[in-house]
Coordinates of C-alpha atoms and ligand atoms in Angstrom, one line a residue:
Chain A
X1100 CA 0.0 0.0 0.0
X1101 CA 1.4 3.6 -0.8
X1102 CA 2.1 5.5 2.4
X1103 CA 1.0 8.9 2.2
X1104 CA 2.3 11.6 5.0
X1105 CA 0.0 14.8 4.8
X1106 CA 0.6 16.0 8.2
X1107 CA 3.6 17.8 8.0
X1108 CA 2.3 20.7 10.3
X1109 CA 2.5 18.3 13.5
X1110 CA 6.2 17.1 12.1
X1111 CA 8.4 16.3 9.8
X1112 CA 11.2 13.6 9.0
X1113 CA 14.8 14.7 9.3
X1114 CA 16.5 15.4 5.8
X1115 CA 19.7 13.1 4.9
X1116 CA 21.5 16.2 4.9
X1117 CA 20.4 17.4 8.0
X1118 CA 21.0 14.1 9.5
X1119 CA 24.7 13.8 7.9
X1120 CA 25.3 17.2 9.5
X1121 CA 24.4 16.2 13.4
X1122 CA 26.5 12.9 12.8
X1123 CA 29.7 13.9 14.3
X1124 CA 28.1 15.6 17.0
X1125 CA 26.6 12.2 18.1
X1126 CA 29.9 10.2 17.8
X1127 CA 33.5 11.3 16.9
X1128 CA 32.7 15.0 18.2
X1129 CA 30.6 14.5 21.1
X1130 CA 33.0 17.2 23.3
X1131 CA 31.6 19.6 26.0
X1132 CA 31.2 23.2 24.5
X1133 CA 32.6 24.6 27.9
X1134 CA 35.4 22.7 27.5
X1135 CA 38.9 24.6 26.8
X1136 CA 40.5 21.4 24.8
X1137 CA 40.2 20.1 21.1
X1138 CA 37.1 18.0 21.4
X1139 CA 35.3 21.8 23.5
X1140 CA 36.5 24.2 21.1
X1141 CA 35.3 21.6 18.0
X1142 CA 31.6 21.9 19.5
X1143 CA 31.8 25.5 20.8
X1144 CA 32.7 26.3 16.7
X1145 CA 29.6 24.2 15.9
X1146 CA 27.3 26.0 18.0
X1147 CA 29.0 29.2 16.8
X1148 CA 28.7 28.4 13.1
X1149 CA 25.1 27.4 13.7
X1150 CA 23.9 30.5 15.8
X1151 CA 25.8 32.9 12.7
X1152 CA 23.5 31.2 10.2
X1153 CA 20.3 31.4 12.1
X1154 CA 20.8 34.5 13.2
X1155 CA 21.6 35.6 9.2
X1156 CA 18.9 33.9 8.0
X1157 CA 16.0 35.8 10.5
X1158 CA 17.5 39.0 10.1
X1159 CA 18.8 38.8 13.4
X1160 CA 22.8 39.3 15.2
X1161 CA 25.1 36.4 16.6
X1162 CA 24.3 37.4 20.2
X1163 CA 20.3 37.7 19.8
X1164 CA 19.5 33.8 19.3
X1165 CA 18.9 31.7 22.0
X1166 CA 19.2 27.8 21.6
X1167 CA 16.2 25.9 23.7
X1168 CA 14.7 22.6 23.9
X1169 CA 11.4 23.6 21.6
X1170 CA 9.0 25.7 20.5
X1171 CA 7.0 25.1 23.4
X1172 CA 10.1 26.4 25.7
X1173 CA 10.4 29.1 23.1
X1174 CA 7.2 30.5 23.5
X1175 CA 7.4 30.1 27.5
X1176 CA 10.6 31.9 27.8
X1177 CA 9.5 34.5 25.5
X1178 CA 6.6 35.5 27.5
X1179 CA 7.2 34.5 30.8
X1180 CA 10.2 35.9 31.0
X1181 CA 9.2 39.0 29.2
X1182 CA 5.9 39.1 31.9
X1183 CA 8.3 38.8 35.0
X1184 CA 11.2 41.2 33.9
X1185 CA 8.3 43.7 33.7
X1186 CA 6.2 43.3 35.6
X1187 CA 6.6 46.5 37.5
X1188 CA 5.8 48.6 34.4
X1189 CA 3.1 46.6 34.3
X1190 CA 0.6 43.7 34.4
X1191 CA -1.5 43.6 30.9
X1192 CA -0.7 40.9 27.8
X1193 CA -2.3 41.0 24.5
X1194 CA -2.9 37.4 22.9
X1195 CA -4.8 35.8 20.5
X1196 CA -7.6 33.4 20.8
X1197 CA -5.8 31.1 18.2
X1198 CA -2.7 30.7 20.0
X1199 CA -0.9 27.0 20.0
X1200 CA -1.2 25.7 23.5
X1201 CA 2.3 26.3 23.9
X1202 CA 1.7 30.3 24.5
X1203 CA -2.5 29.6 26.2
X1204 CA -1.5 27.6 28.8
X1205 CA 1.6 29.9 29.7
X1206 CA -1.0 33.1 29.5
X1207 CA -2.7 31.0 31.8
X1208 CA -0.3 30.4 34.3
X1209 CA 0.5 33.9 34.3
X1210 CA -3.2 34.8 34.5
X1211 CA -2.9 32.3 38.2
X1212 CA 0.3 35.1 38.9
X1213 CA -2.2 38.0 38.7
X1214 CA -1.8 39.2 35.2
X1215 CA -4.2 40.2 33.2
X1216 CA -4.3 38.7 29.4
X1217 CA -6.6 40.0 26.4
X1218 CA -7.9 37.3 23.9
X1219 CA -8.4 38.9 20.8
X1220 CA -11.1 37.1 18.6
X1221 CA -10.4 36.4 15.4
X1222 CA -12.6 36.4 12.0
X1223 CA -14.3 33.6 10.3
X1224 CA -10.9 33.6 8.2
X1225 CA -8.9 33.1 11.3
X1226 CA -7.6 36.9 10.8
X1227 CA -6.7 39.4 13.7
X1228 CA -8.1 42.5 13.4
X1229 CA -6.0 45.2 14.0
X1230 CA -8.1 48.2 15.1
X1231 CA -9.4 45.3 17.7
X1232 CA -6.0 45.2 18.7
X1233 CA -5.6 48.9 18.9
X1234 CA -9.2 49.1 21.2
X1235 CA -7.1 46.1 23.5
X1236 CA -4.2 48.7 23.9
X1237 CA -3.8 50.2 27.8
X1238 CA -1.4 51.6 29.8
X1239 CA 0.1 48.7 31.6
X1240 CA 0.2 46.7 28.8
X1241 CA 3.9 45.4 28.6
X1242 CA 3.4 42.3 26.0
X1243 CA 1.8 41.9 22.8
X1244 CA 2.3 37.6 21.7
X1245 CA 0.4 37.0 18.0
X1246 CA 1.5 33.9 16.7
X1247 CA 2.8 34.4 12.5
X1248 CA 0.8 31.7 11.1
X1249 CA -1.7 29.8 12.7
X1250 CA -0.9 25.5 13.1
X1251 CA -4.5 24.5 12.4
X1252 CA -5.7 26.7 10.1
X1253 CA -3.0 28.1 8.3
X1254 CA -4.4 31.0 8.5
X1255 CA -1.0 34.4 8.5
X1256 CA -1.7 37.2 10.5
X1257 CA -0.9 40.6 10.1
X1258 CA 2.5 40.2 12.4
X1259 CA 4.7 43.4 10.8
X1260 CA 1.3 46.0 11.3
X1261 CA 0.9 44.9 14.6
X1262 CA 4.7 45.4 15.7
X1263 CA 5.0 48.2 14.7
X1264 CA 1.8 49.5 16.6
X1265 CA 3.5 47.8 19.7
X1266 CA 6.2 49.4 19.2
X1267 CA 5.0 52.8 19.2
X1268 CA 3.4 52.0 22.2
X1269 CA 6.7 50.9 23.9
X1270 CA 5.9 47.6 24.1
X1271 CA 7.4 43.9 23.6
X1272 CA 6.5 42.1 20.5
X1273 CA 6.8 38.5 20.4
X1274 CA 5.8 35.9 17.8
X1275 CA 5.2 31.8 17.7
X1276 CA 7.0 31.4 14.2
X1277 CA 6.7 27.4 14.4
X1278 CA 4.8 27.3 11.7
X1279 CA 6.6 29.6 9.2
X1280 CA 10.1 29.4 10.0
X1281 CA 11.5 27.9 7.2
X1282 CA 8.0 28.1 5.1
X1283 CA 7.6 31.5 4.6
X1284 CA 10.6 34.6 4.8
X1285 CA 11.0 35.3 8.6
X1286 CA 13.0 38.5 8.9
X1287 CA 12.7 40.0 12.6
X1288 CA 12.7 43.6 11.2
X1289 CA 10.1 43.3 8.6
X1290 CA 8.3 41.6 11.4
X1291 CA 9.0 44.3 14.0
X1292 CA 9.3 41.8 16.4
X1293 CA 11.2 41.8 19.5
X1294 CA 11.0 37.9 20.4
X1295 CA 10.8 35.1 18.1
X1296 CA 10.0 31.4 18.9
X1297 CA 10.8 28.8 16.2
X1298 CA 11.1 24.7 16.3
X1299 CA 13.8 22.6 13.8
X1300 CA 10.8 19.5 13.6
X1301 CA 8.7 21.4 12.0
X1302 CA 11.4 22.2 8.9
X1303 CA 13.0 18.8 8.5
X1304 CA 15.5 19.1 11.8
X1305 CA 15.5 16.9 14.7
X1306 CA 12.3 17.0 17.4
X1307 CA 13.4 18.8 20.8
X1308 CA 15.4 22.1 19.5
X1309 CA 14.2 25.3 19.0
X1310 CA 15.4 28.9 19.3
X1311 CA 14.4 32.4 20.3
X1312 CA 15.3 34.9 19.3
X1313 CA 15.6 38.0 21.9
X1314 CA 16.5 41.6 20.5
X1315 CA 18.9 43.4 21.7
X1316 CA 18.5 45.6 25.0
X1317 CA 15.3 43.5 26.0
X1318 CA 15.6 41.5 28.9
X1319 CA 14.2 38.1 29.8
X1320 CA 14.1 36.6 33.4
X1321 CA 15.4 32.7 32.7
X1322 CA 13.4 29.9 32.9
X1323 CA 16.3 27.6 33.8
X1324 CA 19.3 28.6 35.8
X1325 CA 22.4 27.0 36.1
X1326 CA 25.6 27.6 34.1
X1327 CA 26.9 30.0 31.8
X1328 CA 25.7 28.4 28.4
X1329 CA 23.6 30.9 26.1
X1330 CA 25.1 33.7 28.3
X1331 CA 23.0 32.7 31.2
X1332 CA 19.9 33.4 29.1
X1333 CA 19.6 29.3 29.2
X1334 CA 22.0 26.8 31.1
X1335 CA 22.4 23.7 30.6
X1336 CA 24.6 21.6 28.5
X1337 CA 23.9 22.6 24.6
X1338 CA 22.5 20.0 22.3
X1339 CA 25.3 20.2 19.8
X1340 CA 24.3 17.9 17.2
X1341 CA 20.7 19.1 17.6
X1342 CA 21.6 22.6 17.4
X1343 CA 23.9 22.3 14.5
X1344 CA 20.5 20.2 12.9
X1345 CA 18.2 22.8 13.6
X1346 CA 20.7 25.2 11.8
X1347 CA 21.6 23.3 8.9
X1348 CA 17.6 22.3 8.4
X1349 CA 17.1 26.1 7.9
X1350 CA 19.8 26.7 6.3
X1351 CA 18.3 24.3 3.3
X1352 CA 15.1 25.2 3.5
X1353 CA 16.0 28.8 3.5
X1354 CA 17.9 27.9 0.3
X1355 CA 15.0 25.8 -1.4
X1356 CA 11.7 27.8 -0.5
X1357 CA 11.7 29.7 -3.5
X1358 CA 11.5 26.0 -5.5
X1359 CA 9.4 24.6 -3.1
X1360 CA 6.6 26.9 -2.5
X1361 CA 5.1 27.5 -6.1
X1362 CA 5.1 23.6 -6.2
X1363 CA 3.3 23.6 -3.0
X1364 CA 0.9 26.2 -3.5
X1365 CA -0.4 24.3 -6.5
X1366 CA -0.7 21.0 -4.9
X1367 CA -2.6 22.8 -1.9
X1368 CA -5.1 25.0 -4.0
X1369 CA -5.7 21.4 -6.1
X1370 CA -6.4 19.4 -2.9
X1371 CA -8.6 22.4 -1.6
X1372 CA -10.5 22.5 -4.7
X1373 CA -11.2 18.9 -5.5
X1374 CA -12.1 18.6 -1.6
X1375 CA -14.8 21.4 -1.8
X1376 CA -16.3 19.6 -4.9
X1377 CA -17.6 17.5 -2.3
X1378 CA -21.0 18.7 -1.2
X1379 CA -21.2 19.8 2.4
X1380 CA -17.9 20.9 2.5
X1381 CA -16.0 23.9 3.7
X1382 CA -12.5 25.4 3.5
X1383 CA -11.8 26.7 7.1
X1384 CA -9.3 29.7 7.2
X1385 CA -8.4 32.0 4.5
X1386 CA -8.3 31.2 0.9
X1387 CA -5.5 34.4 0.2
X1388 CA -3.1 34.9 3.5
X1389 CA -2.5 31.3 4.6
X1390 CA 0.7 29.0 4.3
X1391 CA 1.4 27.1 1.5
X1392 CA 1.2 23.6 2.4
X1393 CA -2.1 23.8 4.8
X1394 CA -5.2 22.4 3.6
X1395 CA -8.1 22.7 6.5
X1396 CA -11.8 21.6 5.7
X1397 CA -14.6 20.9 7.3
X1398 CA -17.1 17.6 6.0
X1399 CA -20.7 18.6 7.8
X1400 CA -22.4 15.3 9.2
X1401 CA -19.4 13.5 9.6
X1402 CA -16.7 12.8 12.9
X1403 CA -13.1 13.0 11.8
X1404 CA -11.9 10.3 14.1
X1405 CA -13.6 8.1 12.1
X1406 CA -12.4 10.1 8.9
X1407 CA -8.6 9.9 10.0
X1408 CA -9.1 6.1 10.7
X1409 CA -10.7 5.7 7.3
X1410 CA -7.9 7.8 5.8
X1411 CA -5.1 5.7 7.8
X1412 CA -6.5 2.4 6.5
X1413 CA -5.8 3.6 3.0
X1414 CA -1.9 4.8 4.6
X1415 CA -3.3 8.6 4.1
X1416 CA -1.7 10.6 7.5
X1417 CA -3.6 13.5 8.3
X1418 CA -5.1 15.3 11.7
X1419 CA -8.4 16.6 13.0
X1420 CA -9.6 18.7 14.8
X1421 CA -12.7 17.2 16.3
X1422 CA -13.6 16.4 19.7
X1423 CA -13.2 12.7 19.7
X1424 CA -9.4 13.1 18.4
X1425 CA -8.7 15.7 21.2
X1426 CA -7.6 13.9 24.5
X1427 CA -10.1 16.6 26.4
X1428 CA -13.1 15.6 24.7
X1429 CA -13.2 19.5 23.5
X1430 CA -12.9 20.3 19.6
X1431 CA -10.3 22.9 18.9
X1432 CA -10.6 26.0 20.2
X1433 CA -9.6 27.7 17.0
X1434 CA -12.2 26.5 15.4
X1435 CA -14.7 27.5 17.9
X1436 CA -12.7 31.3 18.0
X1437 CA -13.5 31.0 14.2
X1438 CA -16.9 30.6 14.7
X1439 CA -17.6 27.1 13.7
X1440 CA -20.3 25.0 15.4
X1441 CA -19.3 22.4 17.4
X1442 CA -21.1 19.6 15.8
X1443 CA -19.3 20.8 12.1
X1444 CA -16.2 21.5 14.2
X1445 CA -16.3 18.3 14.5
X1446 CA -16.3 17.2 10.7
X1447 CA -13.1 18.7 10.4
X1448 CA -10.0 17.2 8.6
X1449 CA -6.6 19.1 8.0
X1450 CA -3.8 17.8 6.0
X1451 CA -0.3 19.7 5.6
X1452 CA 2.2 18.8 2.6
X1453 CA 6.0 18.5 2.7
X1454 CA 8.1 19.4 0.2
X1455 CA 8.1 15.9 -1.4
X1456 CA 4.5 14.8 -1.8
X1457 CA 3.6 14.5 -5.7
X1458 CA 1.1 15.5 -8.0
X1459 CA -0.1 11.7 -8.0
X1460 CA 0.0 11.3 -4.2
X1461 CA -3.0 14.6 -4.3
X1462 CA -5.0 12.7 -6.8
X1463 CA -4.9 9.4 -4.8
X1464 CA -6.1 11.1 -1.8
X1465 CA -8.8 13.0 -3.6
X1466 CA -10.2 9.8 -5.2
X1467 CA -9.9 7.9 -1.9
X1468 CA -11.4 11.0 0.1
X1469 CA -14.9 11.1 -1.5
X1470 CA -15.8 7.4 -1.1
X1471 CA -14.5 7.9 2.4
X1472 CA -16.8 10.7 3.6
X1473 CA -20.0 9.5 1.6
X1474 CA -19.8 5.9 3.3
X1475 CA -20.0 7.8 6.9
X1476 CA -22.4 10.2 5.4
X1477 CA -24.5 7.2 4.6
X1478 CA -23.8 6.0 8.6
X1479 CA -24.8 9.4 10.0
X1480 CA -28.2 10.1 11.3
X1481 CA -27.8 13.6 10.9
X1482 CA -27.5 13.2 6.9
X1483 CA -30.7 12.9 4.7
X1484 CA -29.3 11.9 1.1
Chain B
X627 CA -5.4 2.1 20.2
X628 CA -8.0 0.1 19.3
X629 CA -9.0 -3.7 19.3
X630 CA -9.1 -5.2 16.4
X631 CA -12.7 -6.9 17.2
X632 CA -12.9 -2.9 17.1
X633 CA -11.4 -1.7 14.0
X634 CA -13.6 -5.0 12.6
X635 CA -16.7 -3.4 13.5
X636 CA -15.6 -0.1 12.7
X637 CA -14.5 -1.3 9.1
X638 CA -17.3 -3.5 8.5
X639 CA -19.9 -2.1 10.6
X640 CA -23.2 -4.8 11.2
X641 CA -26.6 -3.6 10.5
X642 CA -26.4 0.3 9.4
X643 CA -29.3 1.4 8.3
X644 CA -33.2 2.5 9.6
X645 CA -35.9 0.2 9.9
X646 CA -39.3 1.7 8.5
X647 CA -41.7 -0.1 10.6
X648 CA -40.0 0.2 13.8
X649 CA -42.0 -0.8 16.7
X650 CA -38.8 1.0 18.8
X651 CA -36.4 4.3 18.2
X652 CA -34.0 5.5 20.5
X653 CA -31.5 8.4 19.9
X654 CA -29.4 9.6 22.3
X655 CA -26.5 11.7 22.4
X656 CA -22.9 12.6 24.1
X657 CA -22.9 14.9 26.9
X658 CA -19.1 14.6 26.4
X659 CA -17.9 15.1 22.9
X660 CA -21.0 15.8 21.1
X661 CA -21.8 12.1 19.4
X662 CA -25.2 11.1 18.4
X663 CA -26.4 7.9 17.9
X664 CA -29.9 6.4 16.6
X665 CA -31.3 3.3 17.1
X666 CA -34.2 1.3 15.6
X667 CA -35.5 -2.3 16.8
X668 CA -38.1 -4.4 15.3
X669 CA -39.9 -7.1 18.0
X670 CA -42.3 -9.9 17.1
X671 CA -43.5 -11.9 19.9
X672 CA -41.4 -10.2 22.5
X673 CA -37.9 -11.2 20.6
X674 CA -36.0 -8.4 18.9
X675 CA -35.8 -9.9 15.1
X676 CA -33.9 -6.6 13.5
X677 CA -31.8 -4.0 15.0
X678 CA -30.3 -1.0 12.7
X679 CA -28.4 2.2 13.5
X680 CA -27.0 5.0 12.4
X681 CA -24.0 7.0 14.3
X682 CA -22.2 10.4 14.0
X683 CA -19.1 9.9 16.1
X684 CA -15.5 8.3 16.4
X685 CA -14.6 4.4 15.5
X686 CA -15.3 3.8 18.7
X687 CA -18.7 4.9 18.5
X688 CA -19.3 3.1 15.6
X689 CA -18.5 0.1 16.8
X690 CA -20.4 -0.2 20.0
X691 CA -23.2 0.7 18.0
X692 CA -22.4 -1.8 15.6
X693 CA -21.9 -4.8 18.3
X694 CA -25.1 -3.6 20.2
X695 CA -27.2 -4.5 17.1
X696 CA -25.3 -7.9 16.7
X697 CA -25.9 -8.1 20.9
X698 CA -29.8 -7.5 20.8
X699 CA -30.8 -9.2 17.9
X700 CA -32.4 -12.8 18.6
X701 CA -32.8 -11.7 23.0
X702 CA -36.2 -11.0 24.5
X703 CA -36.6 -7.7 25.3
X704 CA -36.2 -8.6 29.2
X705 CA -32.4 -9.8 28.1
X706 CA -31.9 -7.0 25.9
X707 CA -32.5 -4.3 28.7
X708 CA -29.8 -6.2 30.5
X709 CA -27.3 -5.2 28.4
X710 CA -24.7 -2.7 30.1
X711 CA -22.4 -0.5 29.0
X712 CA -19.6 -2.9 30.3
X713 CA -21.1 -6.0 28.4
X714 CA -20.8 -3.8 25.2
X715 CA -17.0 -3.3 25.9
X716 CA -16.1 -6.2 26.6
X717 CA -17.9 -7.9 23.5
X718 CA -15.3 -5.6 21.6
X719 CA -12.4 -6.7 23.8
X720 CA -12.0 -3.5 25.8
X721 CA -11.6 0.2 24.7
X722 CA -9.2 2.8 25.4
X723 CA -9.6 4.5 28.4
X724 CA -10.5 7.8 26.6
X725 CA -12.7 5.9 24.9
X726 CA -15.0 4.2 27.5
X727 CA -17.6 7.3 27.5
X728 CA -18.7 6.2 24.3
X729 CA -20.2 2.6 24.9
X730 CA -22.5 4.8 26.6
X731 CA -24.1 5.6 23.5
X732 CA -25.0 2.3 22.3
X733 CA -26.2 1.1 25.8
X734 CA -28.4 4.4 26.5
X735 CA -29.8 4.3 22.5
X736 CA -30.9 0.7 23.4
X737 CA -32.3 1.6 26.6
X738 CA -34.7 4.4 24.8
X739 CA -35.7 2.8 22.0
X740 CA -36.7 -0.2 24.3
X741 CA -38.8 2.4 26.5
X742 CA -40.2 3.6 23.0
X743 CA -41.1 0.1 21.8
X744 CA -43.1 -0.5 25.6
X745 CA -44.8 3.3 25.2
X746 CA -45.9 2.3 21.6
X747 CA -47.7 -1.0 23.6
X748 CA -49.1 0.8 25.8
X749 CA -50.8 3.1 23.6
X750 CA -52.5 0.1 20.9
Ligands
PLP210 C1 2.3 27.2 16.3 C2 3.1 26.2 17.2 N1 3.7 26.7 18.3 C3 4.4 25.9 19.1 C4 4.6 24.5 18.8 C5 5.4 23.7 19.7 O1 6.6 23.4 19.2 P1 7.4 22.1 19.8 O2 6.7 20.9 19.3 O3 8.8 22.2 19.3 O4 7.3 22.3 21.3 C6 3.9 24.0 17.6 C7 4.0 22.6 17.2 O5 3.7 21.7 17.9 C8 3.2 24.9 16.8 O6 2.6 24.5 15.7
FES211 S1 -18.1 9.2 20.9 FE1 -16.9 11.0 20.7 S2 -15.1 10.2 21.5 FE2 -16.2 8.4 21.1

């Protein structure tokens, strides 16, 4: 059976390349970056190399990246650390209702400190609006966290407009760039952002790296003290080889996006628009600002656990967003924020392409999608043929 | 996750479908994740002879309903009502424990359209 991976927004594999890059790093030069001898100095020029290239590829200087565990840890440094360096200027955050869990449930926690967040809404298209973000605006406010492209959905915000509104305001602009790192261009000053979370799975690197990066003059209270590694920002032993992985997987896709993206683009508006020729059907997010390999429907009458089992028995990988998939029982809450019912919430189905899925691989999955949705359709008591 | 006695049902689910002349419907649905599930039993002489449903939920949901028709079909309606949520679940070889809320359905659609069939009685 042909194995089909559409779900490249939760991960992806690790290129060859990548892989042949970490290699030393795991064997032959497995030396302590701290260290002053050979088998040190060989790592601390790997992490160097690696932190010159991110940090040329965002936009960014040498000294303004920041090696982590993840995107998650990203996103909690980022705002945590942000929220308790100053707090004494004050106790307001501006979010968005769409955010990856990895920046709600740090709000959250913060919210259990005494701060006080705002959820902005978003439209049916998933889209912040940015006078609603002006109204949100108050004195105290200190941080402004809008993630650049949204995981689910696809769905791009308008990141650069709202920096720079932040910033005449004085205040600290962070982004969850997980999901475009490496898709889209990411330059921190065309974003004017001050704090920058990205992931190396998500790009073809190796799972548990990420970085952030942290402009210079703003200050972060650490998550994790210890040593001196990351110039106190973040101690702890570096993960050379995944570090150099993360770098060398951006590196390549940095390189390739302009190949890679028209080819993409196609294969997504094809799926989209052989998908919506199914009656009943809905694209959810928008059709204009969203990322190039995300394809997110809703089928109405249908549960996508069932879907994604259905899809899996023909070796089709893909995600949902429903309530049965979701561990709480809940659907998503960005499709709620987008206004969906729960019940068609619950129909939903995304699938995210990687840079090698083919032209044939989008018209297997088309044919096997229809048969697919009709046979629940016909097992729904909701559905009158 | 699943059993396979699960992913069988769910693959080749038994008995979807509505029954015209139903002499019992039951629908019911999940307080928890939003499932719905419908029920239709046919009884002559106080046996259930046919059983159909139809479901909007996950596989697992799907298959209870599925192995509640195979279940009911051929009891009297005094077996039938014994029939528990953990009898359903077991007759698939367990569920994950996410998953037990959903035998729920099938159990609680069976109870309803029994208490349907016994209203209709009382009525003729
Ligand atoms: C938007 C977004 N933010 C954060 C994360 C978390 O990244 P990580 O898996 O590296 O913790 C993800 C992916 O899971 C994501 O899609
Ligand atoms: S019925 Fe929704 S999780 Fe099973």
């Amino acid at each position: 059976m042909e194995l089909i991976y559409l779900d490249h927004a939760a991960t992806t594999p690790i290129r060859s390349e990548v892989m042949e890059a970490m290699l030393p790093y795991l064997t032959d030069k497995f030396g302590n970056a701290s260290s002053i001898y050979g088998w040190g100095r060989q790592a601390r020029k790997a992490l160097d190399d690696a932190r010159a290239s991110v940090a040329e590829i965002i936009g960014a200087d040498f000294n303004e990246i920041v090696f982590t565990s993840s995107g998650t840890e990203s996103d909690n440094m980022a705002i945590k650390g942000a929220a308790w360096e100053y707090r004494n200027k004050g106790r307001h955050i501006i979010t968005s209702s769409i955010e990856h869990p990895g920046v709600l449930n740090t709000m959250k926690s913060l919210e259990k400190e005494g701060y006080e967040v705002t959820y902005l809404p978003v439209n049916a298209q998933g889209l912040i609006c940015v006078d609603d973000f002006k109204q949100a605006l108050r004195d105290d406010t200190i941080l402004v966290s809008i993630m650049h492209a949204n995981n689910e959905v696809g769905t791009i915000q308008p990141i650069a407009a709202i920096g720079q509104i932040a910033h005449e305001h004085g205040i600290i602009m962070h982004t969850d760039a997980v999901q475009t790192a490496g898709a889209l261009e990411v330059d921190v000053n065309e974003l004017n952002v001050d704090l920058l979370s990205f992931s190396a799975h998500k790009f073809y690197g190796p799972k548990g790296v990420g970085a952030l990066y942290i402009r210079k003059g703003i200050r972060l209270v650490p998550l994790i003290h210890g040593g001196n590694q990351e110039r106190r920002r973040r101690a702890g032993t570096e993960n050379t080889a995944g570090i150099v992985g993360l770098a060398a997987a951006l590196e390549l896709a940095d390189k390739e996006r302009p190949e890679f993206t028209g080819k993409m683009i196609h294969l997504r508006d094809k799926l989209i628009d052989g998908i919506l020729k199914i009656p009943h059907t809905r694209l959810n997010g928008s059709r204009t600002q969203r990322l190039p390999n995300n394809v997110s429907v809703c089928f109405e009458f249908i549960e996508g656990e069932s879907l994604l089992l259905n899809l899996d028995m023909q070796g089709i990988a893909g995600s949902s967003g429903s309530a049965c998939t979701s561990g709480s029982l809940e659907p998503s809450h960005v499709l709620l924020a987008l206004g969906l019912k729960h019940e068609i919430a619950h129909g939903s189905l995304r699938l995210t392409l990687g840079k090698d899925n083919t032209e044939a691989e989008i018209d297997y999955v088309l044919k096997a999608l229809e048969p697919i949705v009709h046979r629940l359709r016909e097992m729904s008591p909701l559905y009158h043929s | 996750m699943y059993s396979n006695k699960v992913m069988d049902h769910f693959q080749n689910p038994r008995n979807v479908g509505e029954i015209v002349d139903a002499d019992g419907i039951g629908e019911i649905g999940n307080p928890r994740c939003g499932d719905i599930m419908k029920l239709w039993i046919k009884v002559e002489n106080g046996y259930i002879v046919d059983a159909k449903f139809k479901t909007f939920g996950c596989g697992a949901a799907i298959a209870t309903s599925s192995i509640i028709t195979e279940l009911v079909i051929g009891k009297t309606i005094e077996e039938a009502e014994q029939i528990s949520d953990q009898a359903v679940v077991e007759a698939l070889d367990g569920l994950p424990p996410l998953k037990m809320h959903c035998s729920n359905l099938a159990a609680g659609a069976l109870k309803k359209a029994i208490a349907d069939y016994r209203n209709k009685q009382n009525v003729s």
